[in-house]
Amino acid sequence: MNLDQLRYIVLLAEELHFARAATKLGLQPPRLSQQVRKLEDELGVQLFERTTREVQITSAGKNFVAEAAQALHHAERAKRVARQTGRGEVGQLSLGFVGSAAHELLPRLLRRFRRNYPNVKLQLRELASTEQIDELLAGSLDVGILHAHEKGVDQDEVVTQEISRDRLVAALSRRHPLAHRDPLPIASLAEESFVLFPRHLGPSLHDNITRLTRAAGFEPQVSQEAVHMHTIIGLVAADIGVSIVPGSMATLRRTDVVFRTLTPQTRSISLHLAWRRGDTSPVVRNFRALSAPRL
């Protein structure tokens, strides 16, 4: 028994006429009759009663045709799913991202991806850069959006591609005495308490921030650490301290926090897409293609 025989039986049951069914199948009537007889012999039951004038389906034939139609449906679905999976049109993508990507870059990428691949299930997790690297290496994350390529990562295992650039800006409570200054000299923050994230969670971004302050002649006095950018901004709003953050955070448009351009002008910082080297997942391949840098 094969799928072709099932198709023959189902169509013959619809037509109840060997010549018409054979024509639709692109077969000669004797060939169709031979295949039906062969299947009946294999099953040990008669599926159709034939006379010189008509063809009628038996009770066994009706039940068989119902099951055969379902089998054909599942076979077609299996073929379709296999092709969609091979093209990355279905499946699942586990995506990590740093908080500074959540306001502009991530929504833009996700809208583009969802528009092109609506049947891929997304699992989104906000994670620090080093946490993303760890989870990529562990296989629990497929793709990461992080700050630069952390030093010490084996580049034979993780590949990164720059996908966005940003500037660092100062974040201050609207009540802060320096809130009115724009641009804001970096040196004017020398005596301020800072809210920053722990260096081990994002060495590249942390080093960019401290490099700025050191160039201005001071080390930031960190009074409070926080893991996520949203938390850092919330603590700034609560007058716990000031911070230096990626400019994309200014899109929060909070009424209790201001974001100020720093002077001298800061170097741009990079966000990178990261994935495991050799990952053959079509879904990952498609996300990488849609995330290609547009700098």
Short mmCIF file of C-alpha atoms in Angstrom, two decimals:
data_model
loop_
_atom_site.label_atom_id
_atom_site.label_comp_id
_atom_site.label_asym_id
_atom_site.label_seq_id
_atom_site.Cartn_x
_atom_site.Cartn_y
_atom_site.Cartn_z
CA MET A 1 0.00 0.00 0.00
CA ASN A 2 1.31 3.45 -0.89
CA LEU A 3 0.09 7.03 -1.07
CA ASP A 4 -0.58 6.80 -4.80
CA GLN A 5 -2.95 3.90 -4.24
CA LEU A 6 -4.73 5.86 -1.52
CA ARG A 7 -5.19 8.78 -3.92
CA TYR A 8 -6.59 6.42 -6.55
CA ILE A 9 -9.12 4.97 -4.14
CA VAL A 10 -10.25 8.36 -2.79
CA LEU A 11 -10.75 9.83 -6.26
CA LEU A 12 -12.54 6.73 -7.52
CA ALA A 13 -14.86 6.96 -4.53
CA GLU A 14 -15.69 10.53 -5.56
CA GLU A 15 -16.22 9.76 -9.24
CA LEU A 16 -17.57 6.19 -9.06
CA HIS A 17 -16.44 5.93 -12.67
CA PHE A 18 -13.15 4.34 -13.71
CA ALA A 19 -12.71 6.29 -16.94
CA ARG A 20 -13.34 9.72 -15.36
CA ALA A 21 -11.16 8.93 -12.35
CA ALA A 22 -8.39 7.60 -14.57
CA THR A 23 -8.48 10.74 -16.72
CA LYS A 24 -8.13 13.00 -13.66
CA LEU A 25 -5.27 10.87 -12.40
CA GLY A 26 -3.52 10.80 -15.76
CA LEU A 27 -3.82 7.03 -15.99
CA GLN A 28 -5.29 4.56 -18.42
CA PRO A 29 -8.49 2.92 -17.01
CA PRO A 30 -6.96 -0.59 -17.05
CA ARG A 31 -4.00 0.71 -15.01
CA LEU A 32 -6.35 2.24 -12.43
CA SER A 33 -8.43 -0.94 -12.28
CA GLN A 34 -5.26 -2.98 -11.77
CA GLN A 35 -4.11 -0.78 -8.86
CA VAL A 36 -7.50 -0.94 -7.16
CA ARG A 37 -7.59 -4.70 -7.49
CA LYS A 38 -4.08 -4.98 -6.14
CA LEU A 39 -5.01 -2.99 -3.05
CA GLU A 40 -8.18 -5.00 -2.52
CA ASP A 41 -6.16 -8.21 -2.70
CA GLU A 42 -3.72 -6.83 -0.15
CA LEU A 43 -6.53 -5.83 2.20
CA GLY A 44 -8.52 -8.99 1.65
CA VAL A 45 -11.77 -7.05 1.19
CA GLN A 46 -13.71 -5.66 -1.74
CA LEU A 47 -13.77 -1.84 -1.78
CA PHE A 48 -15.90 -1.39 -4.91
CA GLU A 49 -18.60 -3.41 -6.63
CA ARG A 50 -18.26 -3.22 -10.40
CA THR A 51 -20.74 -3.94 -13.15
CA THR A 52 -20.57 -3.09 -16.81
CA ARG A 53 -22.74 -0.02 -16.11
CA GLU A 54 -21.70 1.34 -12.73
CA VAL A 55 -19.29 1.30 -9.84
CA GLN A 56 -20.51 1.30 -6.26
CA ILE A 57 -18.50 1.60 -3.09
CA THR A 58 -18.90 -1.07 -0.42
CA SER A 59 -19.29 -0.44 3.32
CA ALA A 60 -15.67 -1.51 3.78
CA GLY A 61 -14.74 0.87 0.97
CA LYS A 62 -16.49 3.82 2.63
CA ASN A 63 -14.66 3.28 5.90
CA PHE A 64 -11.36 2.76 4.12
CA VAL A 65 -11.79 5.90 2.02
CA ALA A 66 -12.50 7.99 5.13
CA GLU A 67 -9.27 6.80 6.73
CA ALA A 68 -7.34 7.11 3.47
CA ALA A 69 -8.45 10.73 3.07
CA GLN A 70 -7.18 11.48 6.57
CA ALA A 71 -3.89 9.75 5.81
CA LEU A 72 -3.46 11.83 2.66
CA HIS A 73 -4.25 15.00 4.59
CA HIS A 74 -1.62 14.18 7.23
CA ALA A 75 0.91 13.27 4.57
CA GLU A 76 0.41 16.60 2.82
CA ARG A 77 0.64 18.42 6.13
CA ALA A 78 3.86 16.59 6.99
CA LYS A 79 5.31 17.56 3.62
CA ARG A 80 4.28 21.19 4.10
CA VAL A 81 5.66 21.39 7.64
CA ALA A 82 8.95 19.80 6.57
CA ARG A 83 9.36 22.35 3.79
CA GLN A 84 8.40 25.27 6.06
CA THR A 85 10.82 24.06 8.72
CA GLY A 86 13.59 23.75 6.16
CA ARG A 87 12.94 27.36 5.10
CA GLY A 88 12.78 28.55 8.71
CA GLU A 89 9.12 29.54 8.40
CA VAL A 90 8.08 27.55 11.48
CA GLY A 91 9.90 26.65 14.64
CA GLN A 92 11.10 28.49 17.70
CA LEU A 93 13.70 31.17 18.40
CA SER A 94 15.09 31.93 21.86
CA LEU A 95 16.36 35.50 21.79
CA GLY A 96 18.28 37.35 24.48
CA PHE A 97 18.71 41.12 24.56
CA VAL A 98 20.23 43.83 26.73
CA GLY A 99 17.89 46.46 28.15
CA SER A 100 19.23 49.27 25.97
CA ALA A 101 18.09 47.35 22.86
CA ALA A 102 14.50 47.07 24.07
CA HIS A 103 13.26 50.52 23.07
CA GLU A 104 14.24 51.01 19.43
CA LEU A 105 16.36 48.24 17.96
CA LEU A 106 14.53 45.19 19.33
CA PRO A 107 10.99 46.35 18.40
CA ARG A 108 12.17 47.18 14.89
CA LEU A 109 13.80 43.77 14.42
CA LEU A 110 10.85 41.90 15.90
CA ARG A 111 8.31 43.71 13.73
CA ARG A 112 10.35 42.85 10.65
CA PHE A 113 10.78 39.23 11.71
CA ARG A 114 7.13 38.72 12.67
CA ARG A 115 6.01 40.22 9.38
CA ASN A 116 8.13 37.74 7.43
CA TYR A 117 7.87 34.70 9.72
CA PRO A 118 4.59 34.92 11.66
CA ASN A 119 4.57 31.20 12.54
CA VAL A 120 7.89 31.18 14.39
CA LYS A 121 7.44 31.19 18.16
CA LEU A 122 9.64 33.70 19.95
CA GLN A 123 11.02 33.36 23.46
CA LEU A 124 12.40 36.72 24.61
CA ARG A 125 14.60 37.25 27.66
CA GLU A 126 16.31 40.38 28.91
CA LEU A 127 19.83 39.33 29.90
CA ALA A 128 23.15 41.03 30.51
CA SER A 129 25.80 40.57 27.82
CA THR A 130 27.85 37.99 29.70
CA GLU A 131 24.70 36.06 30.64
CA GLN A 132 23.80 35.84 26.97
CA ILE A 133 27.23 34.50 26.08
CA ASP A 134 26.94 31.85 28.79
CA GLU A 135 23.51 30.77 27.58
CA LEU A 136 24.57 30.72 23.95
CA LEU A 137 27.43 28.39 24.85
CA ALA A 138 25.06 26.26 26.95
CA GLY A 139 22.60 25.99 24.07
CA SER A 140 19.70 27.58 25.96
CA LEU A 141 19.77 30.70 23.79
CA ASP A 142 19.77 30.82 19.99
CA VAL A 143 20.62 34.45 19.35
CA GLY A 144 21.72 37.35 21.54
CA ILE A 145 21.71 41.12 21.17
CA LEU A 146 24.51 42.42 23.37
CA HIS A 147 27.16 45.08 23.82
CA ALA A 148 30.20 44.19 21.76
CA HIS A 149 31.98 40.85 21.85
CA GLU A 150 33.07 40.22 25.41
CA LYS A 151 36.79 39.62 25.80
CA GLY A 152 37.74 36.09 26.66
CA VAL A 153 34.99 34.47 24.62
CA ASP A 154 36.25 31.76 22.31
CA GLN A 155 35.48 33.12 18.86
CA ASP A 156 35.55 29.57 17.54
CA GLU A 157 32.31 29.07 19.46
CA VAL A 158 30.45 32.40 19.22
CA VAL A 159 30.16 34.71 16.23
CA THR A 160 29.09 38.35 16.50
CA GLN A 161 28.05 40.97 13.98
CA GLU A 162 27.60 44.66 14.67
CA ILE A 163 24.01 45.68 13.97
CA SER A 164 23.62 49.08 15.63
CA ARG A 165 25.54 52.03 17.01
CA ASP A 166 24.64 54.46 19.75
CA ARG A 167 26.09 57.28 21.85
CA LEU A 168 26.44 57.41 25.59
CA VAL A 169 24.43 60.10 27.38
CA ALA A 170 24.04 61.27 30.97
CA ALA A 171 20.87 60.37 32.86
CA LEU A 172 19.87 62.73 35.68
CA SER A 173 16.84 63.33 37.81
CA ARG A 174 14.86 66.29 36.51
CA ARG A 175 15.39 67.87 39.93
CA HIS A 176 19.18 67.60 39.69
CA PRO A 177 21.07 70.94 39.65
CA LEU A 178 22.79 69.97 36.39
CA ALA A 179 19.59 68.86 34.64
CA HIS A 180 19.31 72.13 32.71
CA ARG A 181 22.74 71.82 31.08
CA ASP A 182 22.84 70.41 27.56
CA PRO A 183 25.43 69.47 26.46
CA LEU A 184 26.77 68.42 29.83
CA PRO A 185 30.53 68.37 30.48
CA ILE A 186 31.57 64.92 31.66
CA ALA A 187 33.90 66.50 34.20
CA SER A 188 30.89 68.13 35.93
CA LEU A 189 29.85 64.66 37.16
CA ALA A 190 33.11 64.08 39.05
CA GLU A 191 31.58 64.59 42.49
CA GLU A 192 28.29 62.83 41.76
CA SER A 193 27.13 59.46 43.04
CA PHE A 194 26.64 57.00 40.21
CA VAL A 195 24.16 54.21 39.58
CA LEU A 196 25.79 51.56 37.37
CA PHE A 197 25.51 47.87 36.60
CA PRO A 198 28.16 45.40 37.86
CA ARG A 199 31.09 45.24 35.48
CA HIS A 200 31.08 41.43 35.23
CA LEU A 201 27.64 41.53 33.57
CA GLY A 202 28.69 43.84 30.76
CA PRO A 203 32.44 44.52 30.71
CA SER A 204 32.44 46.22 27.31
CA LEU A 205 29.78 48.84 28.11
CA HIS A 206 31.08 49.32 31.64
CA ASP A 207 34.60 49.93 30.33
CA ASN A 208 33.31 52.44 27.78
CA ILE A 209 31.67 54.40 30.59
CA THR A 210 34.69 54.37 32.89
CA ARG A 211 36.96 55.23 29.97
CA LEU A 212 34.95 58.44 29.53
CA THR A 213 35.14 59.42 33.16
CA ARG A 214 38.84 58.65 33.40
CA ALA A 215 39.50 60.81 30.35
CA ALA A 216 37.70 63.58 32.26
CA GLY A 217 39.94 62.98 35.27
CA PHE A 218 37.83 60.95 37.69
CA GLU A 219 36.60 57.50 38.65
CA PRO A 220 32.81 57.20 38.99
CA GLN A 221 31.70 56.99 42.63
CA VAL A 222 29.24 54.09 42.41
CA SER A 223 26.73 54.33 45.24
CA GLN A 224 24.29 51.76 43.88
CA GLU A 225 24.47 48.89 41.40
CA ALA A 226 21.52 47.57 39.39
CA VAL A 227 21.32 44.84 36.78
CA HIS A 228 18.77 46.22 34.31
CA MET A 229 18.71 49.58 32.54
CA HIS A 230 15.09 50.21 33.55
CA THR A 231 16.09 49.80 37.19
CA ILE A 232 19.05 52.15 36.75
CA ILE A 233 16.78 54.83 35.27
CA GLY A 234 14.27 54.31 38.08
CA LEU A 235 16.98 54.81 40.69
CA VAL A 236 18.16 57.96 38.91
CA ALA A 237 14.58 59.24 39.05
CA ALA A 238 14.59 58.54 42.81
CA ASP A 239 17.67 60.80 43.24
CA ILE A 240 19.90 57.87 44.19
CA GLY A 241 22.52 59.10 41.73
CA VAL A 242 23.31 59.93 38.13
CA SER A 243 24.26 57.49 35.39
CA ILE A 244 25.74 57.25 31.93
CA VAL A 245 23.65 55.08 29.62
CA PRO A 246 23.17 54.33 25.92
CA GLY A 247 21.29 57.11 24.17
CA SER A 248 18.51 54.73 23.16
CA MET A 249 17.29 54.89 26.76
CA ALA A 250 16.15 58.46 26.10
CA THR A 251 13.22 57.04 24.16
CA LEU A 252 11.63 56.19 27.51
CA ARG A 253 10.55 59.85 27.66
CA ARG A 254 10.07 59.85 31.40
CA THR A 255 8.94 63.10 32.98
CA ASP A 256 11.19 62.62 36.02
CA VAL A 257 14.47 61.91 34.20
CA VAL A 258 16.41 63.93 31.64
CA PHE A 259 19.02 62.65 29.22
CA ARG A 260 21.85 64.99 28.28
CA THR A 261 24.44 64.91 25.52
CA LEU A 262 27.94 64.59 26.95
CA THR A 263 30.88 66.77 26.04
CA PRO A 264 33.47 66.16 24.83
CA GLN A 265 31.49 64.07 22.37
CA THR A 266 31.56 60.38 23.21
CA ARG A 267 32.62 57.57 20.90
CA SER A 268 29.81 55.46 19.53
CA ILE A 269 29.10 52.15 21.23
CA SER A 270 27.98 49.05 19.39
CA LEU A 271 25.25 46.49 19.76
CA HIS A 272 26.07 43.11 18.29
CA LEU A 273 24.10 40.09 17.21
CA ALA A 274 25.65 36.89 18.59
CA TRP A 275 25.05 33.24 17.72
CA ARG A 276 26.83 29.90 18.00
CA ARG A 277 29.32 29.22 15.24
CA GLY A 278 28.10 26.44 12.99
CA ASP A 279 24.45 26.78 14.00
CA THR A 280 22.52 25.40 11.03
CA SER A 281 19.05 26.39 12.23
CA PRO A 282 17.08 27.97 9.35
CA VAL A 283 15.24 30.14 11.91
CA VAL A 284 18.53 31.56 13.22
CA ARG A 285 19.72 32.07 9.65
CA ASN A 286 16.57 34.04 8.81
CA PHE A 287 16.82 36.22 11.91
CA ARG A 288 20.44 36.97 11.12
CA ALA A 289 19.54 37.94 7.56
CA LEU A 290 16.78 40.30 8.68
CA SER A 291 19.07 41.81 11.34
CA ALA A 292 21.81 42.66 8.86
CA PRO A 293 23.40 45.98 9.81
CA ARG A 294 21.85 49.15 8.49
CA LEU A 295 24.34 51.57 9.99
#
